[in-house]
PDB file of C-alpha atoms in Angstrom:
ATOM      1  CA  MET A   1      59.780 101.844 107.148  1.00 40.00           C
ATOM      2  CA  LYS A   2      62.459 103.718 105.815  1.00 41.00           C
ATOM      3  CA  ILE A   3      65.124 101.629 107.202  1.00 41.00           C
ATOM      4  CA  GLU A   4      62.845  98.027 105.995  1.00 45.00           C
ATOM      5  CA  ASN A   5      62.430  99.775 102.656  1.00 46.00           C
ATOM      6  CA  ASN A   6      66.385 100.543 102.276  1.00 48.00           C
ATOM      7  CA  ILE A   7      66.739  96.217 103.781  1.00 45.00           C
ATOM      8  CA  GLU A   8      64.745  95.863 100.762  1.00 52.00           C
ATOM      9  CA  GLU A   9      66.577  97.338  98.538  1.00 51.00           C
ATOM     10  CA  PHE A  10      70.429  96.231 100.116  1.00 42.00           C
ATOM     11  CA  GLU A  11      68.878  92.583  99.591  1.00 50.00           C
ATOM     12  CA  SER A  12      67.858  93.343  96.407  1.00 48.00           C
ATOM     13  CA  LEU A  13      71.383  93.539  95.181  1.00 51.00           C
ATOM     14  CA  GLY A  14      71.796  90.366  95.927  1.00 53.00           C
ATOM     15  CA  ASP A  15      75.290  88.801  94.829  1.00 57.00           C
ATOM     16  CA  ASP A  16      75.194  91.702  91.623  1.00 58.00           C
ATOM     17  CA  HIS A  17      78.570  92.883  91.461  1.00 53.00           C
ATOM     18  CA  ILE A  18      78.035  96.915  91.753  1.00 57.00           C
ATOM     19  CA  GLY A  19      80.265  99.764  92.058  1.00 56.00           C
ATOM     20  CA  THR A  20      78.723 103.145  92.041  1.00 64.00           C
ATOM     21  CA  SER A  21      82.244 105.189  91.746  1.00 75.00           C
ATOM     22  CA  SER A  22      85.984 105.194  90.570  1.00 89.00           C
ATOM     23  CA  ASP A  23      86.552 106.796  93.391  1.00 94.00           C
ATOM     24  CA  THR A  24      86.018 105.135  97.087  1.00 96.00           C
ATOM     25  CA  PRO A  25      83.255 106.264  98.764  1.00 95.00           C
ATOM     26  CA  LEU A  26      84.167 107.875 101.732  1.00 96.00           C
ATOM     27  CA  ARG A  27      82.445 110.270 104.188  1.00 95.00           C
ATOM     28  CA  SER A  28      83.443 114.102 104.812  1.00 95.00           C
ATOM     29  CA  ASP A  29      84.304 112.683 108.492  1.00 96.00           C
ATOM     30  CA  ALA A  30      86.741 109.575 107.929  1.00 96.00           C
ATOM     31  CA  PHE A  31      89.534 110.934 109.655  1.00 95.00           C
ATOM     32  CA  LYS A  32      87.775 113.185 111.593  1.00 97.00           C
ATOM     33  CA  LEU A  33      88.703 110.166 114.026  1.00 97.00           C
ATOM     34  CA  SER A  34      92.190 108.913 114.625  1.00 96.00           C
ATOM     35  CA  ASN A  35      92.941 105.446 114.172  1.00 96.00           C
ATOM     36  CA  GLU A  36      93.582 104.318 118.027  1.00 97.00           C
ATOM     37  CA  GLU A  37      90.022 105.970 118.543  1.00 98.00           C
ATOM     38  CA  LYS A  38      88.885 103.651 115.369  1.00 98.00           C
ATOM     39  CA  ILE A  39      90.541 100.548 116.404  1.00 98.00           C
ATOM     40  CA  GLU A  40      88.552 100.900 119.879  1.00 98.00           C
ATOM     41  CA  ILE A  41      85.481 101.514 118.904  1.00 98.00           C
ATOM     42  CA  ILE A  42      85.355  98.848 116.408  1.00 98.00           C
ATOM     43  CA  LYS A  43      86.903  96.399 119.132  1.00 98.00           C
ATOM     44  CA  ASP A  44      83.825  97.433 120.447  1.00 98.00           C
ATOM     45  CA  ASP A  45      81.376  96.037 118.162  1.00 98.00           C
ATOM     46  CA  VAL A  46      83.120  93.454 116.538  1.00 98.00           C
ATOM     47  CA  ARG A  47      82.764  91.727 120.200  1.00 98.00           C
ATOM     48  CA  HIS A  48      79.584  92.265 119.826  1.00 98.00           C
ATOM     49  CA  ILE A  49      78.855  90.509 117.075  1.00 98.00           C
ATOM     50  CA  MET A  50      80.997  87.666 118.526  1.00 98.00           C
ATOM     51  CA  GLU A  51      78.839  87.762 121.752  1.00 98.00           C
ATOM     52  CA  THR A  52      75.698  88.022 119.512  1.00 98.00           C
ATOM     53  CA  LEU A  53      76.536  84.997 118.019  1.00 98.00           C
ATOM     54  CA  GLY A  54      77.039  83.411 120.845  1.00 98.00           C
ATOM     55  CA  LEU A  55      80.210  82.761 121.052  1.00 98.00           C
ATOM     56  CA  ASP A  56      81.810  83.104 125.434  1.00 98.00           C
ATOM     57  CA  LEU A  57      84.748  85.349 124.600  1.00 98.00           C
ATOM     58  CA  THR A  58      86.610  84.754 128.318  1.00 97.00           C
ATOM     59  CA  ASP A  59      88.087  81.284 126.289  1.00 98.00           C
ATOM     60  CA  ASP A  60      91.610  82.166 126.055  1.00 98.00           C
ATOM     61  CA  SER A  61      91.590  81.509 122.155  1.00 98.00           C
ATOM     62  CA  LEU A  62      88.883  84.690 122.240  1.00 98.00           C
ATOM     63  CA  LYS A  63      89.669  86.671 123.997  1.00 97.00           C
ATOM     64  CA  GLY A  64      91.800  89.173 122.302  1.00 98.00           C
ATOM     65  CA  THR A  65      90.151  88.235 118.571  1.00 98.00           C
ATOM     66  CA  PRO A  66      88.155  91.864 118.765  1.00 98.00           C
ATOM     67  CA  ASN A  67      91.122  93.511 119.641  1.00 98.00           C
ATOM     68  CA  ARG A  68      93.298  91.665 116.908  1.00 98.00           C
ATOM     69  CA  VAL A  69      90.228  91.632 114.593  1.00 98.00           C
ATOM     70  CA  ALA A  70      89.545  96.066 114.859  1.00 98.00           C
ATOM     71  CA  LYS A  71      94.146  96.467 114.227  1.00 98.00           C
ATOM     72  CA  MET A  72      93.885  94.773 111.284  1.00 98.00           C
ATOM     73  CA  PHE A  73      90.877  96.306 110.063  1.00 98.00           C
ATOM     74  CA  VAL A  74      92.288  99.923 110.862  1.00 98.00           C
ATOM     75  CA  LYS A  75      96.151  98.765 110.066  1.00 97.00           C
ATOM     76  CA  GLU A  76      96.458  96.207 108.197  1.00 97.00           C
ATOM     77  CA  ILE A  77      93.056  94.792 105.744  1.00 98.00           C
ATOM     78  CA  PHE A  78      91.541  98.680 105.163  1.00 98.00           C
ATOM     79  CA  GLY A  79      95.232 100.490 105.517  1.00 97.00           C
ATOM     80  CA  GLY A  80      94.709 101.203 102.239  1.00 98.00           C
ATOM     81  CA  LEU A  81      92.019 103.874 103.693  1.00 97.00           C
ATOM     82  CA  ASP A  82      94.552 106.540 105.514  1.00 96.00           C
ATOM     83  CA  PRO A  83      95.822 108.894 103.155  1.00 94.00           C
ATOM     84  CA  ALA A  84      99.078 109.063 104.722  1.00 94.00           C
ATOM     85  CA  LYS A  85      99.971 105.612 103.759  1.00 95.00           C
ATOM     86  CA  LYS A  86      99.741 106.375  99.147  1.00 95.00           C
ATOM     87  CA  PRO A  87     103.789 105.255  98.652  1.00 93.00           C
ATOM     88  CA  SER A  88     105.532 108.403  96.899  1.00 89.00           C
ATOM     89  CA  ALA A  89     105.851 107.522  93.928  1.00 78.00           C
ATOM     90  CA  SER A  90     109.128 109.265  92.846  1.00 80.00           C
ATOM     91  CA  THR A  91     109.307 109.495  88.963  1.00 87.00           C
ATOM     92  CA  PHE A  92     112.863 109.742  87.297  1.00 87.00           C
ATOM     93  CA  ASP A  93     114.493 111.379  83.438  1.00 89.00           C
ATOM     94  CA  ASN A  94     114.064 108.207  80.860  1.00 83.00           C
ATOM     95  CA  LYS A  95     118.394 109.032  80.120  1.00 83.00           C
ATOM     96  CA  TYR A  96     118.621 105.651  78.745  1.00 83.00           C
ATOM     97  CA  LYS A  97     115.691 106.780  76.294  1.00 86.00           C
ATOM     98  CA  TYR A  98     114.239 102.717  76.790  1.00 88.00           C
ATOM     99  CA  GLY A  99     110.565 103.805  73.988  1.00 88.00           C
ATOM    100  CA  GLU A 100     109.084 100.384  74.581  1.00 93.00           C
ATOM    101  CA  MET A 101     105.819  99.019  76.382  1.00 96.00           C
ATOM    102  CA  LEU A 102     107.362  98.611  80.566  1.00 96.00           C
ATOM    103  CA  VAL A 103     105.477  95.832  82.159  1.00 97.00           C
ATOM    104  CA  GLU A 104     105.586  94.823  85.993  1.00 97.00           C
ATOM    105  CA  LYS A 105     103.048  91.545  85.575  1.00 96.00           C
ATOM    106  CA  ASN A 106     102.178  89.117  88.742  1.00 97.00           C
ATOM    107  CA  ILE A 107     101.746  91.591  91.303  1.00 98.00           C
ATOM    108  CA  THR A 108      99.825  90.042  94.333  1.00 97.00           C
ATOM    109  CA  VAL A 109      96.363  91.529  95.005  1.00 98.00           C
ATOM    110  CA  TYR A 110      95.808  91.096  98.541  1.00 98.00           C
ATOM    111  CA  SER A 111      91.772  92.564  98.598  1.00 98.00           C
ATOM    112  CA  THR A 112      88.463  92.739 100.237  1.00 98.00           C
ATOM    113  CA  CYS A 113      85.160  92.900  98.354  1.00 97.00           C
ATOM    114  CA  GLU A 114      83.341  95.515  99.023  1.00 97.00           C
ATOM    115  CA  HIS A 115      80.007  93.845  99.464  1.00 96.00           C
ATOM    116  CA  HIS A 116      80.306  90.730 101.953  1.00 96.00           C
ATOM    117  CA  LEU A 117      84.352  92.052 103.199  1.00 97.00           C
ATOM    118  CA  LEU A 118      85.174  88.319 102.482  1.00 97.00           C
ATOM    119  CA  PRO A 119      88.686  87.969 100.713  1.00 97.00           C
ATOM    120  CA  ILE A 120      89.428  89.327  96.805  1.00 98.00           C
ATOM    121  CA  VAL A 121      92.960  87.066  95.970  1.00 98.00           C
ATOM    122  CA  GLY A 122      95.233  87.344  92.624  1.00 98.00           C
ATOM    123  CA  ARG A 123      97.433  89.203  90.392  1.00 98.00           C
ATOM    124  CA  ALA A 124      97.986  92.004  89.142  1.00 98.00           C
ATOM    125  CA  HIS A 125      99.515  93.283  85.370  1.00 98.00           C
ATOM    126  CA  ILE A 126     100.805  96.970  84.574  1.00 98.00           C
ATOM    127  CA  ALA A 127     101.910  97.912  82.018  1.00 98.00           C
ATOM    128  CA  TYR A 128     103.891 101.720  80.452  1.00 97.00           C
ATOM    129  CA  ILE A 129     104.604 103.450  77.836  1.00 97.00           C
ATOM    130  CA  SER A 130     106.935 105.995  78.750  1.00 93.00           C
ATOM    131  CA  ASN A 131     106.811 108.918  76.835  1.00 92.00           C
ATOM    132  CA  GLY A 132     110.226 111.084  78.938  1.00 91.00           C
ATOM    133  CA  ASN A 133     109.206 109.530  82.677  1.00 90.00           C
ATOM    134  CA  VAL A 134     110.269 106.258  84.507  1.00 92.00           C
ATOM    135  CA  VAL A 135     108.914 105.231  88.152  1.00 93.00           C
ATOM    136  CA  GLY A 136     110.468 102.881  89.987  1.00 91.00           C
ATOM    137  CA  LEU A 137     109.614  99.020  89.430  1.00 92.00           C
ATOM    138  CA  SER A 138     108.764  98.155  92.637  1.00 93.00           C
ATOM    139  CA  LYS A 139     106.654 101.606  93.354  1.00 95.00           C
ATOM    140  CA  MET A 140     104.463  99.691  90.933  1.00 96.00           C
ATOM    141  CA  ASN A 141     103.573  96.718  93.233  1.00 97.00           C
ATOM    142  CA  ARG A 142     103.022  99.279  96.411  1.00 97.00           C
ATOM    143  CA  ILE A 143     100.495 101.773  94.631  1.00 97.00           C
ATOM    144  CA  VAL A 144      98.306  98.046  93.548  1.00 98.00           C
ATOM    145  CA  ASP A 145      98.612  97.024  97.728  1.00 98.00           C
ATOM    146  CA  TYR A 146      97.625 100.844  98.769  1.00 98.00           C
ATOM    147  CA  TYR A 147      94.930 100.778  96.683  1.00 98.00           C
ATOM    148  CA  ALA A 148      94.032  96.861  96.840  1.00 98.00           C
ATOM    149  CA  LYS A 149      93.632  97.703 100.969  1.00 98.00           C
ATOM    150  CA  ARG A 150      90.970  98.724 101.157  1.00 98.00           C
ATOM    151  CA  PRO A 151      87.116  97.882 101.187  1.00 98.00           C
ATOM    152  CA  GLN A 152      87.051  96.874  96.683  1.00 98.00           C
ATOM    153  CA  VAL A 153      85.100  95.909  94.003  1.00 97.00           C
ATOM    154  CA  GLN A 154      87.453  94.698  91.108  1.00 98.00           C
ATOM    155  CA  GLU A 155      86.631  96.875  88.488  1.00 97.00           C
ATOM    156  CA  ARG A 156      87.726 100.561  90.852  1.00 98.00           C
ATOM    157  CA  LEU A 157      90.601  98.397  91.653  1.00 98.00           C
ATOM    158  CA  THR A 158      91.563  98.262  87.853  1.00 98.00           C
ATOM    159  CA  ILE A 159      90.799 102.020  87.034  1.00 98.00           C
ATOM    160  CA  GLN A 160      92.484 103.733  90.196  1.00 98.00           C
ATOM    161  CA  ILE A 161      95.463 102.102  89.782  1.00 98.00           C
ATOM    162  CA  VAL A 162      95.431 103.108  86.215  1.00 98.00           C
ATOM    163  CA  LYS A 163      94.441 106.755  86.698  1.00 98.00           C
ATOM    164  CA  GLU A 164      96.932 107.225  89.443  1.00 97.00           C
ATOM    165  CA  LEU A 165     100.066 105.877  87.019  1.00 97.00           C
ATOM    166  CA  GLN A 166      99.013 107.814  85.006  1.00 97.00           C
ATOM    167  CA  SER A 167      99.246 110.460  87.530  1.00 95.00           C
ATOM    168  CA  VAL A 168     102.570 110.057  88.814  1.00 95.00           C
ATOM    169  CA  LEU A 169     103.768 108.991  84.996  1.00 95.00           C
ATOM    170  CA  ASN A 170     102.059 111.992  83.048  1.00 94.00           C
ATOM    171  CA  THR A 171     100.745 110.138  80.902  1.00 96.00           C
ATOM    172  CA  GLN A 172      97.468 108.384  78.932  1.00 98.00           C
ATOM    173  CA  ASP A 173      99.355 104.936  78.737  1.00 98.00           C
ATOM    174  CA  VAL A 174      98.939 103.089  81.349  1.00 98.00           C
ATOM    175  CA  ALA A 175      97.068  99.703  81.502  1.00 98.00           C
ATOM    176  CA  CYS A 176      96.423  97.500  84.218  1.00 98.00           C
ATOM    177  CA  ILE A 177      94.684  93.677  84.333  1.00 98.00           C
ATOM    178  CA  ILE A 178      93.961  91.482  87.147  1.00 98.00           C
ATOM    179  CA  ASP A 179      92.452  88.557  87.606  1.00 98.00           C
ATOM    180  CA  ALA A 180      91.710  88.003  91.020  1.00 98.00           C
ATOM    181  CA  LYS A 181      89.391  85.061  92.484  1.00 97.00           C
ATOM    182  CA  HIS A 182      86.536  86.152  95.246  1.00 97.00           C
ATOM    183  CA  LEU A 183      85.993  84.466  98.088  1.00 96.00           C
ATOM    184  CA  CYS A 184      82.566  85.476  98.168  1.00 94.00           C
ATOM    185  CA  VAL A 185      81.732  83.707  95.007  1.00 94.00           C
ATOM    186  CA  ASN A 186      83.747  80.672  96.386  1.00 93.00           C
ATOM    187  CA  SER A 187      82.660  80.397  99.529  1.00 94.00           C
ATOM    188  CA  ARG A 188      79.323  80.854 100.070  1.00 93.00           C
ATOM    189  CA  GLY A 189      76.545  81.550  97.467  1.00 90.00           C
ATOM    190  CA  ILE A 190      76.649  79.690  95.008  1.00 92.00           C
ATOM    191  CA  ARG A 191      80.771  78.019  96.406  1.00 93.00           C
ATOM    192  CA  ASP A 192      82.481  77.787  92.699  1.00 93.00           C
ATOM    193  CA  ILE A 193      85.981  77.730  93.533  1.00 92.00           C
ATOM    194  CA  GLU A 194      87.061  77.242  90.149  1.00 92.00           C
ATOM    195  CA  SER A 195      86.135  80.693  88.637  1.00 93.00           C
ATOM    196  CA  SER A 196      88.279  84.186  88.721  1.00 96.00           C
ATOM    197  CA  THR A 197      86.946  86.977  87.991  1.00 97.00           C
ATOM    198  CA  VAL A 198      89.671  88.800  85.157  1.00 97.00           C
ATOM    199  CA  THR A 199      88.794  93.074  84.496  1.00 98.00           C
ATOM    200  CA  SER A 200      90.798  94.971  83.023  1.00 97.00           C
ATOM    201  CA  GLU A 201      91.621  99.386  81.899  1.00 98.00           C
ATOM    202  CA  PHE A 202      93.473 100.130  78.894  1.00 98.00           C
ATOM    203  CA  GLY A 203      94.902 104.042  78.473  1.00 98.00           C
ATOM    204  CA  GLY A 204      96.273 105.534  75.362  1.00 98.00           C
ATOM    205  CA  LYS A 205      98.331 103.214  73.038  1.00 98.00           C
ATOM    206  CA  PHE A 206      96.473 100.402  75.065  1.00 98.00           C
ATOM    207  CA  LYS A 207      93.093 101.157  73.512  1.00 98.00           C
ATOM    208  CA  GLU A 208      94.953 100.044  70.248  1.00 98.00           C
ATOM    209  CA  GLU A 209      94.999  96.620  69.026  1.00 97.00           C
ATOM    210  CA  ALA A 210      97.717  95.904  68.500  1.00 97.00           C
ATOM    211  CA  THR A 211     100.160  97.752  71.092  1.00 97.00           C
ATOM    212  CA  ARG A 212      97.636  96.062  73.721  1.00 97.00           C
ATOM    213  CA  LYS A 213      97.940  92.536  71.388  1.00 97.00           C
ATOM    214  CA  GLU A 214     102.044  92.843  72.781  1.00 97.00           C
ATOM    215  CA  LEU A 215     100.252  93.592  76.554  1.00 97.00           C
ATOM    216  CA  LEU A 216      99.038  89.963  76.138  1.00 96.00           C
ATOM    217  CA  GLU A 217     101.885  88.069  74.781  1.00 96.00           C
ATOM    218  CA  TYR A 218     103.879  89.740  77.261  1.00 96.00           C
ATOM    219  CA  ILE A 219     102.151  88.541  80.061  1.00 95.00           C
ATOM    220  CA  LYS A 220     102.143  85.030  79.284  1.00 93.00           C
ATOM    221  CA  LEU A 221     105.605  84.905  79.147  1.00 89.00           C
ATOM    222  CA  ASP A 222     107.145  82.230  80.906  1.00 84.00           C
ATOM    223  CA  THR A 223     108.465  83.422  84.720  1.00 78.00           C
ATOM    224  CA  ASN A 224     109.128  80.224  86.114  1.00 77.00           C
ATOM    225  CA  PHE A 225     112.775  80.943  86.661  1.00 77.00           C
TER     226      PHE A 225
END
């Protein structure tokens, strides 16, 4: 009866975009198994799903799919769950005394919706105002990619990126805007292929209207070089 009640509870959520925390929900034993052990277990699970669907896994095109999917889950699209893959974001003294906003825009986002395990594809725009430290430009892209490579909701991803950069740069003056398409909306359910989702997180000076407006103007700049 408890299992049935839980199923009814999950189904009642429907397609609602629900997030429970700004931290990725992980069990305490999440890293007890090695990556290779996880791959072996997931491979068997994928094989069972495919066989249940009626697919013939002796076919040359399908027989390697369980292994490919398992490796993809662990090492690629959910690789951001592995703390060992967290990018080291070294900072440097702002010796040139650049005191204005720095914006890294149009960062490609490839993530996975945690509700249906379907892709989220879009762009992230990050900005910060240095209080004495700067970070390498590519590190911002790597931070986005690290937190995107896990089952996600877009709101949490946006917050995690800002929190990480605030910690790295030792400043609250960080902002992130993400505009992305969710295939759980575009390819199933309502199947609206035109809609996208925009989320934002503004810290420190970016909560001020003038600073936020300046950031939005930078994002609008044409970058077709």
